[in-house]
Structures are given as C-alpha cells and as structure tokens.
Amino acid sequence: MPAAPPYLRARVPRNEDARLLTGRALFVDDVQLPGMLHVAFVRSEHAHGRITSIDASAARLRPGVHAVYTAADLGDYLKPGPILVSPPPIPNLVFHGCTQLPLAKDKVRHVGEPIAMIVADSRYVAEDAIRDVVVEIAPIDAVVDLEKGLAADAPLIHEHLTSNLAAHVIQRKGNYASAKAKADIIVKRRFHYDRGVSAAIENRAVVVDWNPKSEEMTIWDTTQAPIPIRNGLAAMLGLLESQVNVIAPFVGGGFGPKIMMFYPEELLLPWAAMRLNRPLKWTEDRQENFYATTQERGQVHDAEMALTKDGRILGVHDVFLFDTGAYDPYGLTIPINSQCTLIGPYDIPDYESEFTAVFTNKTIVTPVRGAGRQHGVFVSERLLDLAARELGIDRVEIRKRNLIGPDKFPVNHEIMFQDSAPLIYDSGDYLPTLEQAAEIIGYEQFIREEQPRLRAEGRHVGVGVACYVEGTGIGPYEGARVTIEPSGKVRCATGVGTQGQGHFTVFAQLVADVLGVNVVDVKVVTGDTREFHWGTGTFASRGAVVAGSACHAAASNVREKVLNLASVLLNVPPDRLELSGGRVFDTDDPQRGMSLGELSGKANPLRGAVRPGTEPGLESTAYFGPDRGSTASGVHAIIVEVDPETATVEIKRYLVVHDCGTIINPMLVEGQIHGGVAHGIGNAFYEKLVYDEQGQLLNASFMDYLLPTATDVPMIETAHRETPSPYNVVGLKGVGEAGCIPTGAVFAQAVEDALAGSGVEITEIPLSPNRLFELIEAARK
Amino acid sequence: MSAAIAIRVRVNGVRHERDVEARLLLSDFIRQDLALTGTHVGCEHGVCGACTVLFDGEPVRSCIMLAVQADGHDLQTVEALAGPAGELNPLQSAFRAEHGLQCGFCTPGFLMTLTAFLRDNPAPTDSEIRDALSANLCRCTGYHHIFEAAKRASRSTLP
Amino acid sequence: MILSGTFTFEGPRARVWDILQDPDVLAKALPGTKTLTKVGDDRYQGVMKVSVGPMSAAEFNITVELKDKVEPEKFSMVIDGKGGVGFTKGTATIVLDEQPGPITVMTYTSDVQIGGKIAAVGQRLLESVGKMMTKQALEALNRELKARLGSG
C-alpha cells in the first residue's frame, strides 16, 4: 500500500455506538421468547456444611412453578465441571483439581453455592418458591484465612485430600541463595492483597431456546467465550456441535469472570430446557453476583529482594499463598501470572518464586482484570521503594539502574508463563518510558521544590512512580472470515465476543485499511457461533492482537483475490492496481476500474465456470496463532494529597505512559486505560470484600461494596509509545488490563511518600480511609 | 398472588393501560411489559443508576419503584431521545464523538440523568458536571470520556 | 456479633428469674415476637419478625434452649433461628446478681452468628438493631416486673 493506511492510529468514532445509545442493542436479558419460563436458584447460606436434607415438595406445589431440580434429579448429568486450564509443565508441580458440581450434593463449600433450581412463570414466582424449599445443612467451621487453612487442624474442604492445599509450585531462575550471599542489603516484607469483584454493571444471564422439532438449541449467554461454551455444552448434552448455537450479543462488561466457563447456570438451563421444551431465562441479580460469579485477588506474600549498595537487584525470593476459593476450575493461571509479572522491566539475575494455592470456603477465584499481575508488581515495586529508602537512592533512579536495556530483546526469563511457554519478552524500550513519565509528572521539580514547599505549609503531598511489564496477546489462536458482498459492503466475522472493547470498530479499521473501504462499510460480527465457530475467547488482553491479526490476514487474502481477479478483468498487471474508496483501479488511469461490489458480483458468476484453483466470491478465512504473547509495558505516576487527620486521599494527578505496540484507535486505547485505572483505584482504596470468620460475605451490595464514582476517579493523562511486536504483521500488543496492574503499587508508594517521616509503611491493598487512619495512629505510637 | 391493579401510564408519548401486580417493579414493567429494553438493570437496589428514567421529567431509579407508582404519570426512557429515523440527538452524538461509552450497559442511565441535568443547568461548570455524574456507576470508562461527552453536549444546543 | 452488657432490674432476683422463664411475658417484651411457646422442659419455639435496614418484617422461626440453669443465679441459652432472609445461631449467658434495694443487676454476654441475605446487606445495622432490641426487651421486662411488684 503506497499511502499510509488511513485508519491506523485514527480516532475513529465507533460503529456500534448508535445502537447502544438509542437502546437498540441486544443484551441477553433483553431476549424475550414466547412461552419463556424463568429460573431462580436456591443457594447455600452456609459457607461450609453437610447437606442433610432438601425438601422441595412445597415449592413444587406452588402455583406457577413448573419444576424444581436438585442434584438427585440430574442423574448422569451430575458431574464436576471441567478443569479449564491445565497447569503448565513445571517440574515438581502439585495440583489438585477440584471443581464444582452444577447443584450441590452432600456438601456446600461457599455461601451462594447453588442447591436447587426453580423454574416458574416469572422470576417473582420463582423467588417466592425459593422460600418454600427447606434445606437442612449441618454447618462445619469455615476456612477463611489462608494460613489457618493450611494448619493441621483446619476443617477439610475437599475430604478426599489430606489438607486444603490446592497446589504447590516453585519456579526458579538462577540461584537466589548465591545472590543473597553477595548482597549488600536484603529488604524483606510481608504483603497482603485482598479480594474484589469485577462488578460489571451487567450481571450474568443465560437464555436457552431448545427447539425439539428442529433439534436445535440456541443459547444467549453473557460469556466471553461463546465457542468453547458451545463445544462443551454440545458434548455434555450429547448433541452435535452444529446443533448448538451460542450467541454472546452485546455484553455489559466482562473483566474476566465471564470467561469462567460452565458455570452451574450455563450447564443447567440447557439441560432443563430439553426436558421442559420451553425457552428458559435466568438473569443474575446483583446480590447473587457477589456469590455466584467468580472473584479474585486474595494473596499473601513473604518476599525479599537482595541488592547491592548501588541499588542493583541481585535476586528476589518470594513465597506466597494464593486463595483459590472453594474450587479451582481455572487452574493456576493467576498465581503464575503473579510469579511472572514480578520481574517487571528489571534485570533480575536470580529469582525464586514459590506459591501454595489454598482452598477456602469462599466464592471460586478465576481471573479478574489483571489476573494476578498486580500482585507481582506490588511486591517488586514496594521492595524497590523500601530498598531505595534504606540505601538513600531516589526511587526513579533505582528503577533506572535496573531496567533491561533495549538491545537485550528477546529476553528469555526461563520461568513458565500462563500459556505454558517460557516467559519471553519480545520487545520493549523501558528507559524512555520511565523518563517520559517522570518528565510529564514533573518528578524532579516536585521532589525538589513543590513537595518541600507544601510540606512547610503543613500539607502532605506525595508522588509515586511504578513500572510494569505485561504479557499479552497469547495463543492458542483466533480466526476471521472476510467477505466483500455485492453491495460493496464488507462482512468480517470472528469468534471472539465483545464486551465493550470496540471490536466492531477496531477490526473494521484493520480490514478497511487493507481493502481501501470506508470503516463504516465494514460490518463486524463477533460472539456468534452461527457466524464463526473456531476460536477461544476474549481474555488476557488478546482480542485485538489475535483476532485482529486474523481479521487482517483474512482481509489480506481477500485483497489478493481482488487484485488477481481485477487484473484479469481490467487487463492491468496487479502491481499497477490500487484499492481505495471502495474501488479497485489502475493507478496510471484511475478511471479504469470498478467498485469492489461489482467485482464481487463478477466473482460469483451465474454462468460460466469458476476456474480450478480459485473460489467463488471475494471471501477468505484466516487464522492467527502466535507462538507466544507479545510484551506490553508502561509506567504509572501519581500525585496525591493525604489528610492525616481524616486519612482521606485526594488524587491530584494520574499519568499513564504505556507501550501497547502499534495502536489501531487511540481513543479506544485511552478508554481501556482509563477504565483499568479506575478499577485499579477502586482496588487500591475503595473496594474490599469483607468475609467474617464463618465465610459470610458481609457487604454483598453496592451500598457497602464501594465502586469508584466520577468524583473519585481523576482525569487521567496518557501518553503512548510504540515498540511494535515482532509476532504479528501489524505489530499489535494488548492493553485491556494495563490500567489496573501497577495502580496499587503506585498508590501505596505515593501515600507513603506523602506521609514520609510518620513511619507509615503500606504493605497491603486495599487500603481505605479507615485502615489508613489505623496505620497512621499505630505509627504515631 | 396479588390481584392485578389497573394502571395508565404515558411512556415516550404513548399511552398504555395495563393490569399489573402491586409488587411489579417499574424497571420490569418498562422492560418486560412494554418491551422497552433500552433501560437496564444493574443492581436492583438503587445505587448504580443504570435504570434511570425520567418520571414527570425528573430522573428516578426505576428499579426501586413500583409500576403502580407510575399510574397517571409520564415516563421518558432512552428510546425517546433519538429522532424518528434513529438520528442521534446532540447529547447522544457527543457521547459518540467523545467515546463516552464502551460496553454501553450503564449508558442509558447516564443519558437520562444528563438529559434532565443539562436541561436544568445549561451552562454547568466542570465540577458541577462531575457531581452530576457521581450518582451513576460505570465500570468500563473511568468516567473521563463521559465527562468530556457531557461537557461537549453542554456547549451545544439541546432540545 | 458479640452483644454484651448489664441492666438493672428494679426488683428482687427471684422475681426477675420467674419473668425470664415466662414465655408469655417474653413474647410481649421482645420486639417483633409473634408467638413464643414453651414446647418442653427448657425449650421454647416461636416466630419473630425483625426489621434490619432494607429488610423489613423478615420472619424467623426460632428455637431457644435453656441450659446450665442455676436458679436463681444464672443460665445459658442456645438460640437457633431460620428465616427466608437468613439464619442466626448463637449462645447467650445471663447472670443475675441481687443487690440492696432490692435490685438485680443482670450481666449478659451473647455471641450470635448471622448468615444469609440479612448478613450480606444489613451488616452495618445488625449490631445497632441487636442493641436496640435488647434494650427495648429489657426495659419492657422491667416494666412488667414493677407492675407485678406493684400489684403485690
């Protein structure tokens, strides 16, 4: 393409917005079908206990109730859910896979575990019937604390095991003991990171329509992975994959828990629909969401860093506990992410990371935006801050001294990443990013002039700077099919779903650039197995990278076809042809050409023959399967003011300088970063799930679980850098999670800086005004 | 099962007469009985604001109101904002121009809240806009672009 | 949730003891009690309606079992409550100490676990509601005590 692609790096308004803004976008709960019945679940009120009896007789007699199912009614269908991610092949890895049943039998292991399913004329009647079901549970003491959970006398959650240990993994690079022996200082602390929910504003929902006459099932599901859901459900129900269609229409936010698959509700509604021969709908309510949708973020780290007196990191040793909740269907993705992200942009010659995953009587843990990356960053960034203070080195300076140089790529860190391949950084240039961040936030000037001046006035202001590296865009693969239709419009279908990332626009931008059409003329379809049924889903910041690259590849193939066919029809050699404005034409004689729509018609002749070795139409399907992920990175900087009397923290400025490779649409990238930062601010200072010692969640509503609002999140400044990934043609890297990864670390650093001299040390996330007040008071004594 | 109560409501200019149960939530009435699914339900306890509609012109949370409370009243939902052929009004256009929505689930609530706010405050300051937004939750955008959209809309003429 | 404190009854200990064992008196004194009947030696069953924050008139079926009775000095209770919005389980110990007057100083300590919906959304209010209900109940019992003493 001679000219620069018009849509690359362009702030294109989104194709999908008109529908979303006018209330014409279909979300799962909007689906209404004739004869539809409604589902509600009886859920455990105890975190741990033995089910001694379930009496649903009164519920079945209630007018309007069509069926009540318990584990006893499921027969062979009662099976533990699948392990979704197998642990990587790490030597000496211990993993006990214990997954959830669709309805509890014998034992309940977390509050909210489903015990019975009620199908009724309306959700109102179904919820009335919940109270009719009498469940007797003999409570057992709950396991809530990770260390106590591993003690010899802890109640056993999975009784076929000998303890509540779910997994144990050690990863090593080099030899930490030798690093420690050479060190001038060792910094060592315990760090606590606690649970939060993803809190997508749309709760989960499933609608199932089984047509017994055509033997076809259509499922609308708020899932991030419609294709695996289709394949798994078809297998479990004894149907052909082609008999099952899964549609993830517009989904109101994913953030991770919607890629947990084979939730009980996803398994049970199709099964029941085939028995009742009526369409069924289940929509989660917000309180259910706090129990029944997965959560994340509980970890306890005992970590130490060995350094020279010049602040050079010699090694890190981290031992941590990971809270996996009552079951562990998602394997070890999160703690392995923590292990890998700890390294960050730093040259750490010797590293040993050991974790123990612990079962607890709380909601199942699966990735939530960041998926364990924030924990690794929190540990290494906090240890560096503490080392900087002890050695008397500036915090930005100590980071500079440890950055991996730009000539070292690709860097192989030897330990295993979540995609079961060694952790390799493909590309990056860390020093300019750090310098740019320090410059934009005015670090030098702040430390030297502004901070001392404000301190003298009695104001407590602080600055924080934190670095991170994020593996994105991992395989296995995605696919796309691009078709130029006779109208001249282009259809692009891919298997991933969309939960707000703007796929309908960014994929269209990529395709429009390749084919020379207007971006609004590219109609993108996502998340519908009827349209495209090979692929995995949106997770781990991979949508644009993997599915986008597949769209680009498919469009490039179509471009080839256009050139070949046009060359024959126009009698012009292909290298003189150009695609622009929806036409293909001779660059020497632009009048000589035709519209792509016309060409598409000619490619599908009603008479004559399609020549051997060619296909009719202008269509191509392509797949993209990277060997490994591409490495994004960035630096966050923050300025805060703390009021030590009330322990409130005001964020004065928040800056993100990041590198996500080639940017398709800067407006959308900013949106992803803003959203991630807001989520990170929530996790840092407002959001905390409070469980009591018997595993009861005490704040299962937005009244008591505080999401940041428009007055809590500052205006976020962003700057982009690009080091294109060598692993895909466009050079893309992911950005979906970047905003929330170092937020806790940078927040803690800045608050500590604001309170410098008070003795307050922040080794836990989330804080809150209350908790910060406690820390300030404790330090006073 | 409670007896049905007859209600008359005008929604987006159209009169409806329906029999409803006393306990039917206004949000369910709008979404199910009237099939106006643009209004969304995020929490059912009045905090997130996704269910915001205009009740006699004032923003209310339909998830904590009953349908029977709307008897004899005038409601406006997000479906009323666009033109007859689906043309975006200035507020909606501002949201599109500024990327003020990602997944779009909370968006109808913001649009209705802002429709009332900008009508009553045609020249708001930045902090007045921020305050006006602070009772609606969004998990996708971090509010930055929503703020820019509201600001942009305040500078254009509103119907 | 731990609720403990002291309360002074304006009367002799033996009479306070009697009142505390009388289900009809307790039913009237405990706020929200619909029924409370003695179903066996030291066993009571009843239905209570409790309002906590957004949950108004949440109904609970409760059983109370008295143990470790040392008349008229002290006893313990094991409480089990189940309702549509959650459950509660706990124990309470009551100690009565007569002092000149005569007045009786009651010391109560209770540890009650709350679970289910009511724990999830009423958390901030549970303690204050518990304290308020206890205070109302004890004051009502004291009034009954004085009425009985007054009428001889």
PDB file of C-alpha atoms in Angstrom, chain A residues 15 17 50 61 103 164 224 320 341 356 359 409 445 452 462 481 521 575 591 597 682 704 722 735 743 748 759:
ATOM      1  CA  ASN A  15     -19.533   1.764  14.520  1.00  0.00           C
ATOM      2  CA  ASP A  17     -22.377   3.382  19.275  1.00  0.00           C
ATOM      3  CA  ARG A  50     -23.120 -31.016  55.087  1.00  0.00           C
ATOM      4  CA  LEU A  61     -46.882 -27.283  44.714  1.00  0.00           C
ATOM      5  CA  LEU A 103     -26.014 -28.428  42.042  1.00  0.00           C
ATOM      6  CA  ASN A 164      -6.690 -27.694  51.948  1.00  0.00           C
ATOM      7  CA  GLN A 224     -16.574 -14.041  26.916  1.00  0.00           C
ATOM      8  CA  PHE A 320       3.187 -16.676  48.705  1.00  0.00           C
ATOM      9  CA  THR A 341       4.917 -10.183  36.432  1.00  0.00           C
ATOM     10  CA  THR A 356       0.835 -22.572  47.646  1.00  0.00           C
ATOM     11  CA  PHE A 359      -8.871 -23.852  49.145  1.00  0.00           C
ATOM     12  CA  PHE A 409      15.407  -8.405  23.313  1.00  0.00           C
ATOM     13  CA  GLN A 445      10.600  19.552  40.284  1.00  0.00           C
ATOM     14  CA  PRO A 452       9.102  20.678  50.443  1.00  0.00           C
ATOM     15  CA  GLY A 462       3.425  12.611  47.701  1.00  0.00           C
ATOM     16  CA  ARG A 481     -13.681 -14.591   7.696  1.00  0.00           C
ATOM     17  CA  ASP A 521     -18.892  -0.110   5.480  1.00  0.00           C
ATOM     18  CA  ASP A 575       1.181  -4.223  -9.286  1.00  0.00           C
ATOM     19  CA  GLN A 591     -10.983   5.841 -14.486  1.00  0.00           C
ATOM     20  CA  GLY A 597     -19.174  -4.648  -5.048  1.00  0.00           C
ATOM     21  CA  GLY A 682     -11.148   1.006  43.303  1.00  0.00           C
ATOM     22  CA  ASP A 704     -21.426  -1.459  51.135  1.00  0.00           C
ATOM     23  CA  GLU A 722       5.095   2.181  20.317  1.00  0.00           C
ATOM     24  CA  VAL A 735      -3.884  -3.064  26.518  1.00  0.00           C
ATOM     25  CA  THR A 743      -2.211   1.055  40.373  1.00  0.00           C
ATOM     26  CA  ALA A 748       0.874   2.863  48.073  1.00  0.00           C
ATOM     27  CA  GLY A 759       6.689   5.745  59.993  1.00  0.00           C
TER      28      GLY A 759
END
